[in-house]
Amino acid sequence: MKSDVAFICVGQAGGNIGSLFEERGYNVMYINTSLEDLSILKNSTHKYHLKNGEGCAKDRDKAKQLLAEDLEQLIDQIRVTITQKYVFVIFSSGGGTGSGVAPFLTEILIDEFKSKEEVAEDSLYKPEPEKYFAAVTIIPSDEDKTQAAVNSYNCCQELLDIEDLGSIFVLDNACGKDKLVINRIFVDALDHILVIPSKYKHIEGNVDKAELKRAIFETHGVAIANYLGREKGNTALIANAIRNNIYAPIQQDKVVLYYVTSTTSKIDMEALAQEFGEPVDVFSTYNQECNLLLMTGLSFPYERFGEITDKVKARTATIESSISTLHENRLNETLQISRNVRPKKSRTRVVTNKPQPGEDGSVTTAAPATMEIPKKSARDMLNSYRRR
């Protein structure tokens, strides 16, 4: 299935993850409003700069405006660049470019690449779209500033409203790991999951391409993908990995539609179902290298977003007070100085006359004389410093 999968990565965070997938041989297209962010991707081929973009500084509305002005050209480029049938859109929900562009772009692409085949309303036949789409988004940690939290909430609100979108992987920067570590853990997990049909086969059962397609691209809801080492193939360790991972904590409502597994030994699926939810189906196979688990059709992590909402509300009063203070003018006195206070500089100079001898031999001195001497300009005075 790997050869049928591509990634559209929007914004800097999306680009960071996309570059890891590109290293593994996937087709990746990068979209950004910032030329500086795109310039970091030195070994990447498919880079698209939204026209007139200079970055968005976490301004989602600005990102949407830039998308609107360049939409048709962008879609044309996506048609040329992304030839694969299964597409992941990757972005951060807390930033500006990814958060503002990705939900709208994803919804537009789903509509753009849907099947144009006309089918009778009462027909049970459902034509396949030209392309399927799933999403990967990142939510901010508690240490990120308020604007990131507000952006994340509004972005995910838009994301959940998209019809015919497949699975949504919600990476959580609050999981306690470094962001770059989170990226690599996710890429390792999803890459291994996507190659299950071609790489991991077993006489006791296989996971085929259609089953993986059903679980990821035809199932709406949240998904998590876990990759564990060979020695971690028992049920308890896999259950612990579901509870503690790089994703937003799963909603405690036991809603799940599909489990996909490839493990080194048999695991107790009934035990997992009792704790995390009874699925519609389980697709399983075995291998000798690692332990893989994919869960899809999970509820959105509303409890985690409840925490985000509470923190935003707690900070809002302080922020609004700060903004109000900035716009308050406390200089309410009227001060004035008379224009006549500054004295006019005197242009006069007192000149003392030299003693003069009289006809009778006496010496007399005339009274001091006052006369007006024109003031030289600074330019004139500087002339005296010139070399002759």
Coordinates of C-alpha atoms in Angstrom, one line a residue:
M1 CA 0.0 0.0 0.0
K2 CA 3.0 2.3 0.5
S3 CA 3.3 3.1 -3.2
D4 CA -0.4 4.3 -3.2
V5 CA 0.1 6.7 -0.3
A6 CA 1.1 10.4 -0.4
F7 CA 1.4 13.3 2.1
I8 CA 0.4 16.9 1.8
C9 CA 2.2 18.8 4.6
V10 CA 1.0 22.3 5.4
G11 CA 3.0 24.7 7.6
Q12 CA 6.3 24.2 9.3
A13 CA 5.2 21.5 11.7
G14 CA 3.6 19.5 8.9
G15 CA 6.8 20.0 6.9
N16 CA 8.9 18.5 9.7
I17 CA 6.9 15.3 9.7
G18 CA 6.6 15.2 6.0
S19 CA 10.4 15.3 5.6
L20 CA 10.6 12.1 7.6
F21 CA 8.1 10.3 5.4
E22 CA 10.0 11.6 2.3
E23 CA 13.2 10.0 3.7
R24 CA 11.3 6.7 3.7
G25 CA 10.4 7.0 0.0
Y26 CA 6.9 8.5 0.1
N27 CA 5.7 11.2 -2.2
V28 CA 5.4 14.4 -0.2
M29 CA 4.2 17.9 -1.1
Y30 CA 4.9 20.9 1.1
I31 CA 2.7 24.0 1.3
N32 CA 3.6 27.1 3.2
T33 CA 3.1 30.8 3.3
S34 CA 6.7 31.3 4.5
L35 CA 9.6 31.0 2.1
E36 CA 11.9 30.8 5.1
D37 CA 10.2 27.6 6.3
L38 CA 10.3 26.1 2.8
S39 CA 14.0 26.9 2.5
I40 CA 14.8 24.6 5.4
L41 CA 13.5 21.6 3.3
K42 CA 16.7 21.5 1.2
N43 CA 16.4 18.0 -0.1
S44 CA 12.7 18.2 -0.9
T45 CA 11.3 18.4 -4.4
H46 CA 7.7 19.4 -4.2
K47 CA 7.4 22.7 -2.4
Y48 CA 4.6 25.2 -3.0
H49 CA 4.7 28.8 -1.7
L50 CA 1.3 30.5 -1.4
K51 CA 1.4 33.6 -3.4
N52 CA 2.2 36.8 -1.5
G53 CA 2.8 34.9 1.7
E54 CA 5.3 36.1 4.2
G55 CA 4.3 33.7 7.0
C56 CA 1.1 34.2 9.1
A57 CA 2.4 34.7 12.7
K58 CA -0.4 32.4 14.0
D59 CA -3.1 34.4 12.2
R60 CA -5.5 31.8 10.8
D61 CA -7.6 34.4 8.9
K62 CA -4.5 35.7 7.1
A63 CA -3.7 32.1 6.1
K64 CA -7.2 31.6 4.7
Q65 CA -7.0 34.8 2.8
L66 CA -3.8 33.7 1.1
L67 CA -5.3 30.3 0.3
A68 CA -8.3 32.0 -1.2
E69 CA -6.2 34.1 -3.5
D70 CA -4.1 31.2 -4.8
L71 CA -6.6 28.3 -4.5
E72 CA -7.0 27.3 -8.2
Q73 CA -3.3 27.3 -8.9
L74 CA -2.7 25.2 -5.8
I75 CA -5.3 22.6 -6.8
D76 CA -3.7 22.4 -10.2
Q77 CA -0.3 21.8 -8.7
I78 CA -1.7 19.1 -6.3
R79 CA -3.2 17.3 -9.3
V80 CA 0.2 17.2 -11.0
T81 CA 2.2 16.4 -7.9
I82 CA 0.0 14.0 -5.9
T83 CA -0.8 11.1 -8.2
Q84 CA -1.5 8.6 -5.4
K85 CA -5.0 7.5 -4.4
Y86 CA -4.6 7.7 -0.6
V87 CA -3.5 11.1 0.9
F88 CA -2.7 12.2 4.4
V89 CA -2.9 16.0 5.1
I90 CA -0.5 16.8 8.0
F91 CA -0.5 20.1 9.9
S92 CA -0.3 21.7 13.4
S93 CA -3.6 22.9 14.7
G94 CA -2.0 25.6 16.9
G95 CA -0.1 27.6 14.3
G96 CA -1.1 30.0 11.6
T97 CA -0.5 28.5 8.1
G98 CA -1.3 24.9 8.9
S99 CA -4.2 25.6 11.2
G100 CA -5.8 28.2 8.9
V101 CA -5.2 26.5 5.5
A102 CA -5.4 22.7 6.2
P103 CA -9.1 22.2 7.2
F104 CA -10.5 24.3 4.3
L105 CA -8.0 22.9 1.8
T106 CA -8.8 19.3 2.9
E107 CA -12.6 19.8 2.5
I108 CA -12.1 21.4 -0.9
L109 CA -9.8 18.5 -2.0
I110 CA -12.4 15.9 -0.9
D111 CA -15.0 17.7 -3.0
E112 CA -12.6 18.2 -5.9
F113 CA -11.6 14.5 -6.1
K114 CA -14.9 12.9 -5.3
S115 CA -16.5 10.6 -7.9
K116 CA -18.3 12.4 -10.7
E117 CA -20.3 9.2 -11.5
E118 CA -24.0 9.7 -11.3
V119 CA -25.9 7.1 -9.3
A120 CA -29.6 6.7 -8.6
E121 CA -30.6 7.9 -5.1
D122 CA -32.0 4.4 -4.2
S123 CA -28.9 2.6 -5.4
L124 CA -26.8 0.7 -2.9
Y125 CA -23.7 1.1 -5.1
K126 CA -21.3 3.7 -3.9
P127 CA -18.8 4.9 -6.5
E128 CA -15.2 5.3 -5.3
P129 CA -13.7 8.8 -5.2
E130 CA -10.6 9.6 -7.2
K131 CA -8.7 10.1 -4.0
Y132 CA -9.3 9.3 -0.3
F133 CA -8.1 11.7 2.5
A134 CA -7.1 11.3 6.1
A135 CA -5.6 13.9 8.5
V136 CA -2.8 14.2 11.0
T137 CA -2.9 17.2 13.3
I138 CA -0.8 18.3 16.3
I139 CA -2.3 20.0 19.3
P140 CA -0.2 22.3 21.5
S141 CA 1.2 21.5 24.9
D142 CA 0.1 23.3 28.1
E143 CA 3.3 25.3 27.9
D144 CA 2.3 26.9 24.6
K145 CA 0.7 30.4 24.7
T146 CA -3.0 31.1 24.6
Q147 CA -3.1 31.9 20.9
A148 CA -2.0 28.4 20.0
A149 CA -4.7 26.9 22.2
V150 CA -7.4 29.1 20.6
N151 CA -6.2 28.3 17.1
S152 CA -6.1 24.5 18.0
Y153 CA -9.7 24.6 19.2
N154 CA -11.0 26.5 16.2
C155 CA -9.0 24.4 13.7
C156 CA -10.3 21.1 15.1
Q157 CA -13.8 22.4 15.2
E158 CA -13.6 23.0 11.4
L159 CA -11.8 19.6 10.9
L160 CA -14.6 17.7 12.6
D161 CA -17.2 19.2 10.3
I162 CA -15.6 17.8 7.2
E163 CA -17.8 15.2 5.5
D164 CA -16.2 12.1 4.0
L165 CA -12.9 12.6 5.8
G166 CA -11.2 9.4 6.9
S167 CA -9.3 9.0 10.1
I168 CA -7.8 11.8 12.1
F169 CA -4.5 11.2 14.1
V170 CA -4.2 13.7 16.9
L171 CA -0.6 14.1 18.1
D172 CA -0.4 15.7 21.5
N173 CA 2.7 17.9 22.4
A174 CA 1.7 17.5 26.0
C175 CA 2.6 13.8 26.1
G176 CA 5.9 14.7 27.7
K177 CA 8.2 14.0 24.8
D178 CA 10.2 16.3 22.6
K179 CA 8.3 17.4 19.5
L180 CA 10.9 16.0 17.2
V181 CA 10.8 12.7 19.1
I182 CA 7.0 12.7 18.8
N183 CA 7.3 13.2 15.0
R184 CA 9.7 10.2 14.6
I185 CA 7.6 7.9 16.8
F186 CA 4.5 8.6 14.7
V187 CA 6.3 8.2 11.4
D188 CA 7.8 4.9 12.5
A189 CA 4.4 3.6 13.6
L190 CA 2.4 4.7 10.5
D191 CA 5.1 3.6 8.1
H192 CA 5.0 0.1 9.6
I193 CA 1.2 0.0 9.6
L194 CA 1.1 1.0 5.9
V195 CA 3.4 -1.9 4.8
I196 CA 1.5 -4.6 6.7
P197 CA -0.3 -5.9 3.6
S198 CA 2.9 -6.3 1.6
K199 CA 5.4 -7.1 4.3
Y200 CA 3.8 -9.0 7.1
K201 CA 2.0 -12.2 6.0
H202 CA 1.1 -15.3 8.0
I203 CA -0.6 -18.6 7.5
E204 CA -3.0 -17.9 10.3
G205 CA -4.3 -14.7 8.8
N206 CA -3.4 -11.6 6.8
V207 CA -4.4 -8.0 6.6
D208 CA -5.0 -7.0 3.0
K209 CA -5.0 -3.6 1.4
A210 CA -8.8 -3.3 1.3
E211 CA -9.0 -3.9 5.1
L212 CA -6.4 -1.2 5.8
K213 CA -8.1 1.2 3.4
R214 CA -11.4 0.5 5.2
A215 CA -9.9 1.1 8.6
I216 CA -8.0 4.3 7.8
F217 CA -9.6 6.1 4.8
E218 CA -13.2 5.0 4.9
T219 CA -13.7 5.3 8.7
H220 CA -14.4 8.7 10.2
G221 CA -13.1 9.4 13.7
V222 CA -9.9 9.5 15.6
A223 CA -7.1 6.9 15.1
I224 CA -3.9 5.9 16.9
A225 CA -1.1 3.8 15.6
N226 CA 1.5 2.1 17.9
Y227 CA 4.8 0.5 17.0
L228 CA 6.4 -1.6 19.8
G229 CA 9.5 -3.7 19.8
R230 CA 9.6 -7.5 19.4
E231 CA 9.8 -8.1 23.1
K232 CA 6.6 -6.1 23.9
G233 CA 4.1 -8.5 22.3
N234 CA 1.9 -9.4 25.3
T235 CA -1.6 -8.0 25.9
A236 CA -0.7 -6.0 29.0
L237 CA 2.1 -4.1 27.3
I238 CA 0.0 -3.3 24.3
A239 CA -2.8 -2.1 26.5
N240 CA -0.4 0.2 28.3
A241 CA 0.8 1.6 25.0
I242 CA -2.8 2.5 24.1
R243 CA -3.1 4.4 27.4
N244 CA 0.3 6.1 27.3
N245 CA 1.5 7.3 23.9
I246 CA 2.1 10.4 21.8
Y247 CA -1.6 10.9 21.0
A248 CA -4.3 12.9 22.8
P249 CA -5.7 10.7 25.5
I250 CA -8.5 8.6 24.0
Q251 CA -12.1 9.4 25.2
Q252 CA -13.2 7.1 27.9
D253 CA -16.4 6.1 26.2
K254 CA -15.3 2.7 24.7
V255 CA -16.1 3.8 21.1
V256 CA -13.9 2.1 18.5
L257 CA -14.8 0.6 15.1
Y258 CA -11.6 -1.2 14.0
Y259 CA -8.5 -2.9 15.4
V260 CA -5.7 -3.7 13.0
T261 CA -2.8 -5.8 14.5
S262 CA 0.4 -7.5 13.5
T263 CA 2.0 -9.0 16.5
T264 CA 4.8 -11.5 17.4
S265 CA 2.3 -13.6 19.3
K266 CA -1.5 -13.9 19.9
I267 CA -2.9 -11.2 22.1
D268 CA -6.2 -11.2 24.1
M269 CA -8.5 -9.1 21.9
E270 CA -11.4 -9.7 24.3
A271 CA -9.4 -8.1 27.1
L272 CA -8.7 -5.1 24.9
A273 CA -12.3 -4.8 23.8
Q274 CA -13.5 -4.9 27.4
E275 CA -11.2 -2.0 28.3
F276 CA -11.3 0.1 25.1
G277 CA -14.4 -0.9 23.3
E278 CA -16.0 -3.6 21.2
P279 CA -15.1 -3.1 17.5
V280 CA -17.1 -3.7 14.3
D281 CA -14.2 -5.9 13.2
V282 CA -10.6 -6.9 13.9
F283 CA -8.0 -7.4 11.1
S284 CA -5.0 -9.4 12.3
T285 CA -1.8 -11.0 11.2
Y286 CA 1.6 -12.0 12.7
N287 CA 5.3 -11.3 12.2
Q288 CA 8.6 -11.9 14.0
E289 CA 9.9 -8.4 14.0
C290 CA 7.7 -6.0 15.9
N291 CA 4.2 -5.4 17.4
L292 CA 1.8 -3.1 15.6
L293 CA -1.6 -1.9 16.6
L294 CA -3.9 0.5 14.8
M295 CA -7.3 1.6 16.3
T296 CA -9.7 3.7 14.2
G297 CA -13.2 5.0 14.7
L298 CA -12.4 6.4 18.1
S299 CA -14.3 9.4 19.5
F300 CA -12.6 12.8 19.4
P301 CA -10.7 13.5 22.6
Y302 CA -13.2 16.0 23.9
E303 CA -11.9 15.7 27.5
R304 CA -8.5 16.9 26.4
F305 CA -10.0 19.8 24.6
G306 CA -12.1 20.6 27.6
E307 CA -8.7 21.1 29.5
I308 CA -7.6 23.4 26.7
T309 CA -10.8 25.4 26.8
D310 CA -10.6 25.8 30.6
K311 CA -7.0 27.1 30.4
V312 CA -8.0 29.6 27.6
K313 CA -10.9 30.9 29.7
A314 CA -8.7 31.3 32.8
R315 CA -6.2 33.3 30.8
T316 CA -8.7 35.4 28.9
A317 CA -9.5 37.9 31.6
T318 CA -5.8 38.7 32.1
I319 CA -5.2 39.1 28.4
E320 CA -8.2 41.3 27.9
S321 CA -7.1 43.5 30.8
S322 CA -3.7 43.8 29.2
I323 CA -5.2 44.8 25.9
S324 CA -7.5 47.3 27.5
T325 CA -4.5 48.9 29.4
L326 CA -2.6 49.3 26.1
H327 CA -5.5 51.3 24.6
E328 CA -6.1 53.4 27.7
N329 CA -4.7 57.0 27.5
R330 CA -3.8 58.2 31.0
L331 CA -2.2 61.4 29.8
N332 CA -5.2 63.6 30.4
E333 CA -3.6 66.9 31.5
T334 CA -3.2 69.9 29.1
L335 CA 0.3 71.3 29.2
Q336 CA 1.6 74.3 27.3
I337 CA 4.7 76.4 27.2
S338 CA 4.7 80.0 25.9
R339 CA 6.4 80.4 22.6
N340 CA 8.0 83.6 24.0
V341 CA 9.9 81.9 26.8
R342 CA 12.9 81.2 24.6
P343 CA 15.0 84.4 24.5
K344 CA 16.1 85.8 21.2
K345 CA 19.8 85.4 20.9
S346 CA 21.7 88.7 20.7
R347 CA 23.5 89.6 17.5
T348 CA 25.3 92.5 19.1
R349 CA 28.9 92.7 20.3
V350 CA 30.6 95.3 22.6
V351 CA 33.7 96.8 21.0
T352 CA 36.2 98.7 23.1
N353 CA 38.0 101.5 21.2
K354 CA 41.8 101.7 21.4
P355 CA 43.3 104.8 23.2
Q356 CA 44.0 107.6 20.8
P357 CA 46.8 110.4 21.3
G358 CA 45.5 114.0 21.2
E359 CA 47.2 117.0 19.4
D360 CA 48.5 118.2 22.7
G361 CA 50.1 114.9 23.5
S362 CA 47.4 113.6 25.9
V363 CA 45.9 110.2 25.4
T364 CA 42.1 109.7 25.4
T365 CA 39.9 106.6 25.3
A366 CA 36.5 106.7 23.6
A367 CA 33.5 105.1 25.4
P368 CA 32.9 101.4 24.4
A369 CA 30.8 101.1 21.3
T370 CA 28.0 98.6 20.7
M371 CA 27.6 97.3 17.2
E372 CA 25.6 94.4 15.5
I373 CA 27.8 91.6 14.1
P374 CA 26.1 89.2 11.6
K375 CA 26.1 85.6 12.8
K376 CA 27.9 83.1 10.6
S377 CA 26.2 79.9 9.5
A378 CA 27.5 76.5 10.6
R379 CA 28.3 75.8 6.9
D380 CA 30.3 79.1 6.7
M381 CA 32.2 78.2 9.9
L382 CA 33.0 74.7 8.6
N383 CA 34.6 76.3 5.6
S384 CA 37.3 77.6 7.8
Y385 CA 38.4 74.0 8.4
R386 CA 38.9 73.2 4.8
R387 CA 42.3 72.7 3.4
R388 CA 43.4 75.7 1.4

